[in-house]
Short mmCIF file of C-alpha atoms and ligand atoms in Angstrom, two decimals:
data_model
loop_
_atom_site.label_atom_id
_atom_site.label_comp_id
_atom_site.label_asym_id
_atom_site.label_seq_id
_atom_site.Cartn_x
_atom_site.Cartn_y
_atom_site.Cartn_z
CA UNK M 1 90.27 73.55 166.73
CA UNK M 2 90.00 70.07 165.25
CA UNK M 3 89.62 67.37 167.91
CA UNK M 4 92.74 65.32 168.50
CA UNK M 5 91.16 62.04 167.39
CA UNK M 6 89.89 63.52 164.13
CA UNK M 7 93.01 62.68 162.14
CA UNK M 8 94.00 60.12 159.55
CA UNK M 9 96.94 58.99 161.71
CA UNK M 10 94.66 58.25 164.64
CA UNK M 11 92.15 56.36 162.46
CA UNK M 12 94.98 54.33 160.95
CA UNK M 13 96.30 53.52 164.39
CA UNK M 14 92.88 52.15 165.39
CA UNK M 15 92.78 50.07 162.20
CA UNK M 16 96.22 48.68 162.94
CA UNK M 17 95.03 47.58 166.37
CA UNK M 18 91.77 46.08 165.06
CA UNK M 19 91.81 42.25 165.33
CA UNK M 20 89.04 42.04 162.68
CA UNK M 21 90.66 44.39 160.15
CA UNK M 22 91.50 41.55 157.75
CA UNK M 23 87.81 40.71 157.26
CA UNK M 24 87.28 43.77 155.05
CA UNK M 25 89.24 41.89 152.36
CA UNK M 26 86.65 39.12 152.41
CA UNK M 27 83.91 41.42 151.03
CA UNK M 28 83.30 43.24 147.77
CA UNK M 29 83.31 46.98 148.53
CA UNK M 30 81.25 48.98 145.98
CA UNK M 31 83.38 51.44 144.02
CA UNK M 32 82.60 55.12 143.49
CA UNK M 33 84.83 57.41 141.42
CA UNK M 34 87.29 54.55 141.05
CA UNK M 35 87.82 54.01 144.74
CA UNK M 36 86.24 52.19 147.68
CA UNK M 37 82.97 53.84 148.64
CA UNK M 38 82.32 54.66 152.27
CA UNK M 39 79.61 52.07 152.64
CA UNK M 40 77.41 52.83 155.63
CA UNK M 41 74.23 51.02 154.58
CA UNK M 42 74.97 47.54 155.84
CA UNK M 43 71.79 48.03 157.88
CA UNK M 44 69.82 47.98 154.60
CA UNK M 45 71.81 45.60 152.44
CA UNK M 46 74.97 44.00 153.75
CA UNK M 47 77.92 43.59 151.37
CA UNK M 48 78.67 40.44 149.45
CA UNK M 49 81.18 38.00 150.97
CA UNK M 50 83.62 36.98 148.24
CA UNK M 51 82.89 33.30 148.99
CA UNK M 52 79.20 33.55 147.97
CA UNK M 53 79.89 32.73 144.32
CA UNK M 54 81.55 29.38 145.18
CA UNK M 55 78.74 28.36 147.51
CA UNK M 56 76.12 29.05 144.83
CA UNK M 57 78.27 27.51 142.09
CA UNK M 58 78.38 24.26 144.08
CA UNK M 59 74.59 24.03 143.98
CA UNK M 60 74.41 25.03 140.31
CA UNK M 61 76.93 22.30 139.51
CA UNK M 62 75.05 19.70 141.53
CA UNK M 63 71.80 20.71 139.88
CA UNK M 64 73.45 20.30 136.46
CA UNK M 65 74.97 16.97 137.45
CA UNK M 66 72.14 15.34 139.36
CA UNK M 67 68.87 17.06 138.48
CA UNK M 68 66.23 16.00 140.96
CA UNK M 69 68.59 13.43 142.51
CA UNK M 70 70.45 16.36 144.01
CA UNK M 71 67.88 16.35 146.82
CA UNK M 72 69.80 13.35 148.14
CA UNK M 73 72.99 13.06 146.06
CA UNK M 74 74.26 16.66 146.04
CA UNK M 75 77.36 17.34 148.13
CA UNK M 76 75.01 19.16 150.50
CA UNK M 77 71.74 17.31 149.92
CA UNK M 78 68.92 19.79 149.31
CA UNK M 79 66.43 17.68 151.25
CA UNK M 80 68.13 18.77 154.47
CA UNK M 81 70.01 21.85 153.22
CA UNK M 82 68.46 24.20 155.78
CA UNK M 83 69.91 22.08 158.59
CA UNK M 84 73.40 23.28 157.62
CA UNK M 85 72.37 26.83 158.49
CA UNK M 86 70.49 26.17 161.71
CA UNK M 87 73.31 25.85 164.28
CA UNK M 88 75.14 28.89 162.88
CA UNK M 89 72.03 31.06 162.90
CA UNK M 90 71.08 29.76 166.36
CA UNK M 91 74.43 30.95 167.73
CA UNK M 92 73.85 34.46 166.37
CA UNK M 93 70.49 34.83 168.12
CA UNK M 94 71.38 32.88 171.28
CA UNK M 95 69.08 29.93 170.73
CA UNK M 96 69.05 26.15 170.84
CA UNK M 97 69.27 24.55 167.41
CA UNK M 98 65.75 23.17 167.78
CA UNK M 99 64.41 26.69 168.31
CA UNK M 100 65.58 28.03 164.93
CA UNK M 101 64.86 27.45 161.28
CA UNK M 102 65.82 29.42 158.17
CA UNK M 103 62.93 29.63 155.74
CA UNK M 104 60.65 31.97 153.71
CA UNK M 105 60.99 35.75 153.92
CA UNK M 106 60.67 38.00 156.94
CA UNK M 107 57.18 39.45 156.61
CA UNK M 108 55.84 36.02 155.67
CA UNK M 109 57.38 34.58 158.81
CA UNK M 110 55.95 37.33 161.01
CA UNK M 111 52.50 36.42 159.73
CA UNK M 112 53.04 32.68 160.21
CA UNK M 113 54.22 33.27 163.77
CA UNK M 114 51.35 35.58 164.60
CA UNK M 115 48.90 32.97 163.33
CA UNK M 116 50.20 30.81 166.16
CA UNK M 117 50.98 33.42 168.81
CA UNK M 118 48.47 36.23 168.31
CA UNK M 119 45.26 34.58 169.39
CA UNK M 120 43.02 37.40 170.50
CA UNK M 121 39.92 36.91 172.64
CA UNK M 122 37.15 39.39 173.53
CA UNK M 123 39.07 40.11 176.71
CA UNK M 124 42.66 39.98 175.47
CA UNK M 125 43.18 41.33 171.99
CA UNK M 126 45.66 44.21 172.17
CA UNK M 127 49.12 44.39 170.64
CA UNK M 128 51.79 46.75 171.96
CA UNK M 129 54.40 47.82 169.44
CA UNK M 130 56.87 50.65 168.98
CA UNK M 131 55.77 53.86 167.25
CA UNK M 132 57.51 54.22 163.88
CA UNK M 133 57.89 50.48 163.48
CA UNK M 134 59.09 49.45 160.03
CA UNK M 135 56.13 49.88 157.63
CA UNK M 136 55.91 46.18 156.75
CA UNK M 137 55.47 45.35 160.43
CA UNK M 138 52.77 48.00 160.81
CA UNK M 139 50.84 46.51 157.89
CA UNK M 140 51.34 42.99 159.18
CA UNK M 141 49.99 43.91 162.63
CA UNK M 142 47.08 45.87 161.24
CA UNK M 143 46.03 43.07 158.91
CA UNK M 144 46.35 40.43 161.64
CA UNK M 145 44.11 42.47 163.92
CA UNK M 146 41.53 42.95 161.17
CA UNK M 147 41.73 39.28 160.22
CA UNK M 148 40.50 38.44 163.72
CA UNK M 149 37.69 40.99 163.44
CA UNK M 150 39.14 43.68 165.70
CA UNK M 151 39.63 47.38 165.08
CA UNK M 152 43.32 48.32 164.70
CA UNK M 153 42.65 51.71 166.30
CA UNK M 154 41.53 49.99 169.45
CA UNK M 155 43.78 46.97 169.36
CA UNK M 156 47.18 48.42 168.44
CA UNK M 157 48.93 50.44 171.13
CA UNK M 158 52.00 52.29 169.89
CA UNK M 159 54.58 53.38 172.43
CA UNK M 160 56.45 56.42 171.18
CA UNK M 161 59.01 58.92 172.46
CA UNK M 162 57.80 61.65 174.79
CA UNK M 163 57.22 65.15 173.44
CA UNK M 164 60.56 66.69 172.50
CA UNK M 165 62.44 63.36 172.81
CA UNK M 166 63.65 61.03 170.08
CA UNK M 167 63.74 57.60 171.60
CA UNK M 168 61.41 55.54 173.67
CA UNK M 169 61.92 55.33 177.43
CA UNK M 170 61.99 51.78 178.72
CA UNK M 171 59.77 52.82 181.64
CA UNK M 172 57.12 53.96 179.14
CA UNK M 173 57.12 50.53 177.49
CA UNK M 174 56.68 48.91 180.91
CA UNK M 175 53.90 51.28 181.86
CA UNK M 176 52.03 50.59 178.59
CA UNK M 177 52.22 46.88 179.44
CA UNK M 178 50.96 47.54 182.98
CA UNK M 179 48.14 49.81 181.83
CA UNK M 180 46.88 47.22 179.36
CA UNK M 181 47.61 44.23 181.58
CA UNK M 182 44.14 42.68 181.30
CA UNK M 183 43.56 43.27 177.60
CA UNK M 184 47.04 42.57 176.27
CA UNK M 185 47.55 39.61 173.94
CA UNK M 186 50.95 40.35 172.42
CA UNK M 187 53.95 42.64 172.65
CA UNK M 188 55.58 42.79 169.23
CA UNK M 189 58.63 45.04 169.15
CA UNK M 190 61.63 45.54 166.94
CA UNK M 191 64.88 44.50 168.61
CA UNK M 192 66.55 47.60 167.17
CA UNK M 193 64.34 50.33 165.70
CA UNK M 194 65.16 50.82 162.02
CA UNK M 195 64.74 54.61 162.13
CA UNK M 196 66.43 55.74 165.33
CA UNK M 197 68.73 52.76 165.85
CA UNK M 198 67.45 52.36 169.42
CA UNK M 199 68.16 48.92 170.90
CA UNK M 200 65.40 47.80 173.24
CA UNK M 201 65.80 45.82 176.46
CA UNK M 202 64.25 42.65 175.10
CA UNK M 203 64.94 40.67 178.22
CA UNK M 204 63.01 43.02 180.47
CA UNK M 205 60.22 43.64 177.95
CA UNK M 206 59.74 39.87 177.78
CA UNK M 207 59.69 39.56 181.57
CA UNK M 208 57.13 42.35 181.94
CA UNK M 209 54.99 40.89 179.15
CA UNK M 210 54.95 37.46 180.77
CA UNK M 211 54.12 39.03 184.14
CA UNK M 212 50.77 40.15 182.73
CA UNK M 213 50.15 36.84 180.94
CA UNK M 214 50.83 37.97 177.37
CA UNK M 215 53.19 36.76 174.62
CA UNK M 216 56.45 38.49 173.63
CA UNK M 217 57.66 38.49 170.02
CA UNK M 218 60.42 40.48 168.29
CA UNK M 219 61.34 41.50 164.79
CA UNK M 220 65.12 41.27 164.74
CA UNK M 221 65.72 42.58 161.20
CA UNK M 222 68.03 45.30 162.55
CA UNK M 223 69.33 43.30 165.50
CA UNK M 224 70.48 39.94 164.08
CA UNK M 225 74.19 40.07 163.33
CA UNK M 226 74.35 43.55 164.89
CA UNK M 227 74.00 43.04 168.64
CA UNK M 228 74.30 40.10 171.01
CA UNK M 229 71.06 38.23 171.48
CA UNK M 230 70.10 35.58 174.02
CA UNK M 231 66.58 34.69 172.93
CA UNK M 232 66.49 31.36 174.74
CA UNK M 233 67.66 32.71 178.10
CA UNK M 234 65.45 35.77 177.82
CA UNK M 235 62.50 33.39 177.26
CA UNK M 236 61.30 35.30 174.22
CA UNK M 237 58.30 33.44 172.79
CA UNK M 238 59.03 33.99 169.11
CA UNK M 239 61.11 36.11 166.75
CA UNK M 240 61.96 36.52 163.09
CA UNK M 241 64.69 38.32 161.16
CA UNK M 242 65.92 38.77 157.62
CA UNK M 243 69.33 37.68 156.37
CA UNK M 244 70.22 40.52 154.01
CA UNK M 245 70.89 43.43 156.39
CA UNK M 246 73.69 42.89 158.91
CA UNK M 247 73.76 39.22 157.89
CA UNK M 248 75.08 39.99 154.37
CA UNK M 249 73.18 37.29 152.46
CA UNK M 250 71.93 39.19 149.43
CA UNK M 251 68.84 41.16 148.37
CA UNK M 252 65.49 39.80 149.54
CA UNK M 253 67.04 36.63 150.84
CA UNK M 254 65.61 34.16 153.35
CA UNK M 255 64.60 34.81 156.92
CA UNK M 256 65.06 33.15 160.29
CA UNK M 257 62.39 31.97 162.72
CA UNK M 258 62.81 31.47 166.45
CA UNK M 259 60.21 29.66 168.54
CA UNK M 260 61.11 29.08 172.18
CA UNK M 261 61.56 25.53 173.37
CA UNK M 262 58.62 25.90 175.74
CA UNK M 263 56.34 25.93 172.66
CA UNK M 264 58.03 23.06 170.84
CA UNK M 265 55.66 20.33 171.85
CA UNK M 266 52.33 21.98 171.22
CA UNK M 267 50.83 20.37 168.14
CA UNK M 268 47.56 22.02 169.20
CA UNK M 269 48.91 25.51 168.38
CA UNK M 270 47.05 26.78 165.33
CA UNK M 271 49.28 27.26 162.33
CA UNK M 272 49.23 27.58 158.59
CA UNK M 273 50.90 24.37 157.57
CA UNK M 274 52.82 23.08 154.56
CA UNK M 275 54.60 19.85 153.71
CA UNK M 276 58.05 20.95 154.88
CA UNK M 277 56.78 21.38 158.44
CA UNK M 278 55.53 17.79 158.48
CA UNK M 279 57.33 15.14 160.53
CA UNK M 280 60.47 14.39 158.61
CA UNK M 281 60.47 10.61 158.82
CA UNK M 282 57.02 10.15 157.38
CA UNK M 283 56.78 13.27 155.19
CA UNK M 284 56.93 11.37 151.94
CA UNK M 285 54.16 8.98 152.86
CA UNK M 286 52.03 12.02 152.05
CA UNK M 287 49.22 11.01 154.34
CA UNK M 288 46.27 13.23 155.17
CA UNK M 289 46.34 15.02 158.53
CA UNK M 290 49.17 17.42 159.35
CA UNK M 291 51.70 16.26 161.95
CA UNK M 292 54.08 19.13 162.74
CA UNK M 293 57.77 18.63 163.34
CA UNK M 294 58.92 19.42 166.84
CA UNK M 295 60.43 22.87 167.30
CA UNK M 296 60.82 25.77 164.89
CA UNK M 297 61.04 23.45 161.87
CA UNK M 298 57.34 22.78 162.31
CA UNK M 299 56.64 26.29 160.95
CA UNK M 300 58.22 25.58 157.55
CA UNK M 301 55.86 25.52 154.61
CA UNK M 302 58.08 24.86 151.64
CA UNK M 303 61.29 23.13 150.67
CA UNK M 304 64.31 25.42 150.88
CA UNK M 305 65.23 27.84 148.06
CA UNK M 306 68.73 26.38 147.89
CA UNK M 307 70.45 29.05 145.76
CA UNK M 308 69.53 31.79 148.23
CA UNK M 309 70.26 29.53 151.17
CA UNK M 310 73.75 28.91 149.74
CA UNK M 311 74.50 32.65 149.82
CA UNK M 312 73.22 32.79 153.40
CA UNK M 313 75.39 29.81 154.37
CA UNK M 314 78.49 31.55 152.96
CA UNK M 315 77.77 34.57 155.14
CA UNK M 316 76.92 32.54 158.23
CA UNK M 317 80.28 30.81 157.93
CA UNK M 318 81.98 34.20 158.29
CA UNK M 319 79.93 34.98 161.40
CA UNK M 320 80.68 31.56 162.78
CA UNK M 321 84.38 32.19 162.45
CA UNK M 322 84.31 35.62 164.14
CA UNK M 323 81.53 35.25 166.72
CA UNK M 324 79.16 37.97 167.92
CA UNK M 325 81.20 38.94 170.98
CA UNK M 326 84.20 40.14 168.97
CA UNK M 327 81.98 41.75 166.39
CA UNK M 328 80.04 43.65 168.98
CA UNK M 329 83.20 44.81 170.73
CA UNK M 330 84.51 46.35 167.50
CA UNK M 331 81.08 47.69 166.60
CA UNK M 332 80.82 49.64 169.86
CA UNK M 333 84.22 51.16 169.23
CA UNK M 334 83.44 52.06 165.59
CA UNK M 335 80.14 53.68 166.44
CA UNK M 336 81.68 55.60 169.32
CA UNK M 337 84.40 56.90 166.97
CA UNK M 338 81.78 57.96 164.43
CA UNK M 339 79.92 59.79 167.19
CA UNK M 340 83.12 61.56 168.23
CA UNK M 341 83.85 62.73 164.67
CA UNK M 342 80.30 63.99 164.12
CA UNK M 343 80.38 65.78 167.45
CA UNK M 344 83.66 67.45 166.55
CA UNK M 345 82.32 68.68 163.22
CA UNK M 346 79.06 69.78 164.77
CA UNK M 347 80.99 71.84 167.34
CA UNK M 348 83.20 73.50 164.77
CA UNK M 349 80.43 74.39 162.31
CA UNK M 350 77.74 75.33 164.78
CA UNK M 351 77.01 78.71 163.24
CA UNK M 352 76.22 77.03 159.91
CA UNK M 353 74.43 73.88 160.94
CA UNK M 354 74.30 71.41 163.75
CA UNK M 355 73.95 67.68 163.92
CA UNK M 356 71.81 66.08 166.55
CA UNK M 357 72.28 62.36 167.03
CA UNK M 358 68.85 60.90 167.77
CA UNK M 359 70.20 57.42 168.53
CA UNK M 360 70.75 56.82 172.27
CA UNK M 361 74.19 57.76 173.58
CA UNK M 362 74.29 54.76 175.90
CA UNK M 363 75.93 51.90 174.00
CA UNK M 364 73.71 49.32 175.67
CA UNK M 365 70.78 51.05 173.94
CA UNK M 366 72.10 51.07 170.40
CA UNK M 367 73.75 48.87 167.80
CA UNK M 368 75.95 49.93 164.90
CA UNK M 369 73.65 52.62 163.51
CA UNK M 370 73.59 56.34 164.25
CA UNK M 371 70.70 58.46 162.99
CA UNK M 372 71.55 62.10 162.63
CA UNK M 373 69.18 65.05 162.41
CA UNK M 374 70.85 67.69 160.23
CA UNK M 375 69.42 70.93 161.56
CA UNK M 376 69.59 73.76 159.05
CA UNK M 377 70.54 71.44 156.21
CA UNK M 378 68.54 69.78 153.48
CA UNK M 379 69.03 67.10 150.91
CA UNK M 380 71.73 69.07 149.05
CA UNK M 381 74.22 68.22 151.78
CA UNK M 382 73.32 64.53 151.52
CA UNK M 383 73.68 64.66 147.74
CA UNK M 384 77.14 66.12 148.14
CA UNK M 385 78.06 63.22 150.43
CA UNK M 386 76.79 60.78 147.82
CA UNK M 387 78.87 62.43 145.08
CA UNK M 388 81.92 62.10 147.26
CA UNK M 389 81.40 58.36 147.58
CA UNK M 390 79.47 58.05 150.85
CA UNK M 391 76.67 55.50 150.60
CA UNK M 392 74.25 56.34 153.40
CA UNK M 393 70.50 56.62 153.82
CA UNK M 394 68.40 59.80 153.77
CA UNK M 395 64.95 60.04 155.33
CA UNK M 396 62.75 63.09 154.85
CA UNK M 397 62.76 65.72 156.19
CA UNK M 398 66.42 65.67 157.30
CA UNK M 399 67.60 62.44 158.91
CA UNK M 400 70.74 60.64 157.78
CA UNK M 401 71.14 57.03 158.88
CA UNK M 402 74.65 55.63 158.91
CA UNK M 403 75.75 52.23 160.04
CA UNK M 404 79.43 51.37 160.23
CA UNK M 405 79.56 47.58 160.11
CA UNK M 406 82.36 45.87 162.06
CA UNK M 407 82.97 43.10 159.51
CA UNK M 408 83.98 45.43 156.68
CA UNK M 409 84.04 49.07 157.76
CA UNK M 410 87.27 50.58 159.04
CA UNK M 411 88.12 53.47 161.32
CA UNK M 412 89.63 55.13 158.25
CA UNK M 413 86.18 54.95 156.60
CA UNK M 414 84.89 57.01 159.48
CA UNK M 415 87.69 59.55 159.28
CA UNK M 416 87.09 59.90 155.52
CA UNK M 417 83.37 60.30 156.15
CA UNK M 418 84.18 63.22 158.44
CA UNK M 419 86.22 64.84 155.65
CA UNK M 420 83.33 64.42 153.21
CA UNK M 421 80.89 65.86 155.72
CA UNK M 422 83.02 68.97 156.26
CA UNK M 423 83.28 69.43 152.53
CA UNK M 424 79.52 69.03 152.13
CA UNK M 425 78.87 71.65 154.80
CA UNK M 426 81.37 74.10 153.33
CA UNK M 427 79.96 73.75 149.82
CA UNK M 428 76.65 75.47 150.66
C1 PLP H 501 63.93 45.20 156.57
C2 PLP H 501 62.75 44.97 157.41
C3 PLP H 501 61.65 44.23 156.94
C4 PLP H 501 61.60 43.73 155.50
O1 PLP H 501 60.78 42.64 155.37
P1 PLP H 501 60.87 41.65 154.10
O2 PLP H 501 59.73 40.75 154.31
O3 PLP H 501 62.21 40.96 154.15
O4 PLP H 501 60.75 42.49 152.86
C5 PLP H 501 60.59 44.00 157.80
N1 PLP H 501 60.62 44.47 159.08
C6 PLP H 501 61.67 45.19 159.56
C7 PLP H 501 61.67 45.68 160.97
C8 PLP H 501 62.75 45.47 158.74
O5 PLP H 501 63.77 46.20 159.21
#
């Protein structure tokens, strides 16, 4: 029997009660077969806010009108353009304005931050990270370790799930920190793992890391704009994130940096410097000898890529209006509904296939994303979903990642996804 909640009427009722339902209209929804796709890949590339065009047009117009003078004469002077984004981004990650800057791209920022915060010695040189970290992070860590003359095999400790389990137990992260207490330099974790969707307890990981005298950094690519973050209060040392996943700012766009206030007045920290990190008041005297700006801005190398920043600003303005608390409340409800629908279908089709959700059940340990192992099914089922207008993500051998995003996905999207899934199973 079909579960009671697995009906169009019920999904529509939830949509009618959703205080954020109107936000869907503020985004372009990709079309498939002449109708709205079921877009569940906001964890890879968020959708375009309809306001983006105007924000970019403003800068194109000012460039046409002013040329170089736009640095000071544009409506939003380019010289300080990034400052418009700072307070909005800081709110999303729970930081003071001085702790955040938007600049460069994510992997670049991870490297720049590790130059300052991964400072291995003979005694302390190890990095603890999650197993199955995003590949770019794995390469970044490996190359940092080698750069300092250490052997990645010895220096990088990956904490993975136990045999037969899919996500990482918090106690196992803590015990890895304890075990390596004397040789640990850095704990560098994702906030939310890109593959399983597991949300880590960043506050407690940071506490445990500090207890053994090491530094705690996080890659928030899958966490920023997805879950509530309180980086300042948690005393995280540093973090970085991209703006194009849950933050909807367009392909390959700029990244955010967080450096905790406690590190803001340390000009002695080693860093790779560039002119945009130089003290603002005297930057254009162009004197020899680098004097970093106080706070996160001191990690900037280059002047801001304003066209990309404009798209990011458009998106941040939407977040600013809604706030993370409301977003997260809807997100928990959406993901729980998706889980319910998948469970219902899995129960009813168990002789043909079964779906195992490898994302934690506990909502405090996950964000928007569910990762589903499709036992007994291969890529053909996924291809059928795609043909029916579901945009999701397939990972070999048989994992489907789906992320209903509270700003633009509806409960009806989830109901329709369930219909497509049943059809895909029945097709054989
Ligand atoms: C998406 C993602 C990246 C991508 O890095 P770019 O430098 O923006 O290409 C890196 N790390 C993680 C964890 C990601 O999820």
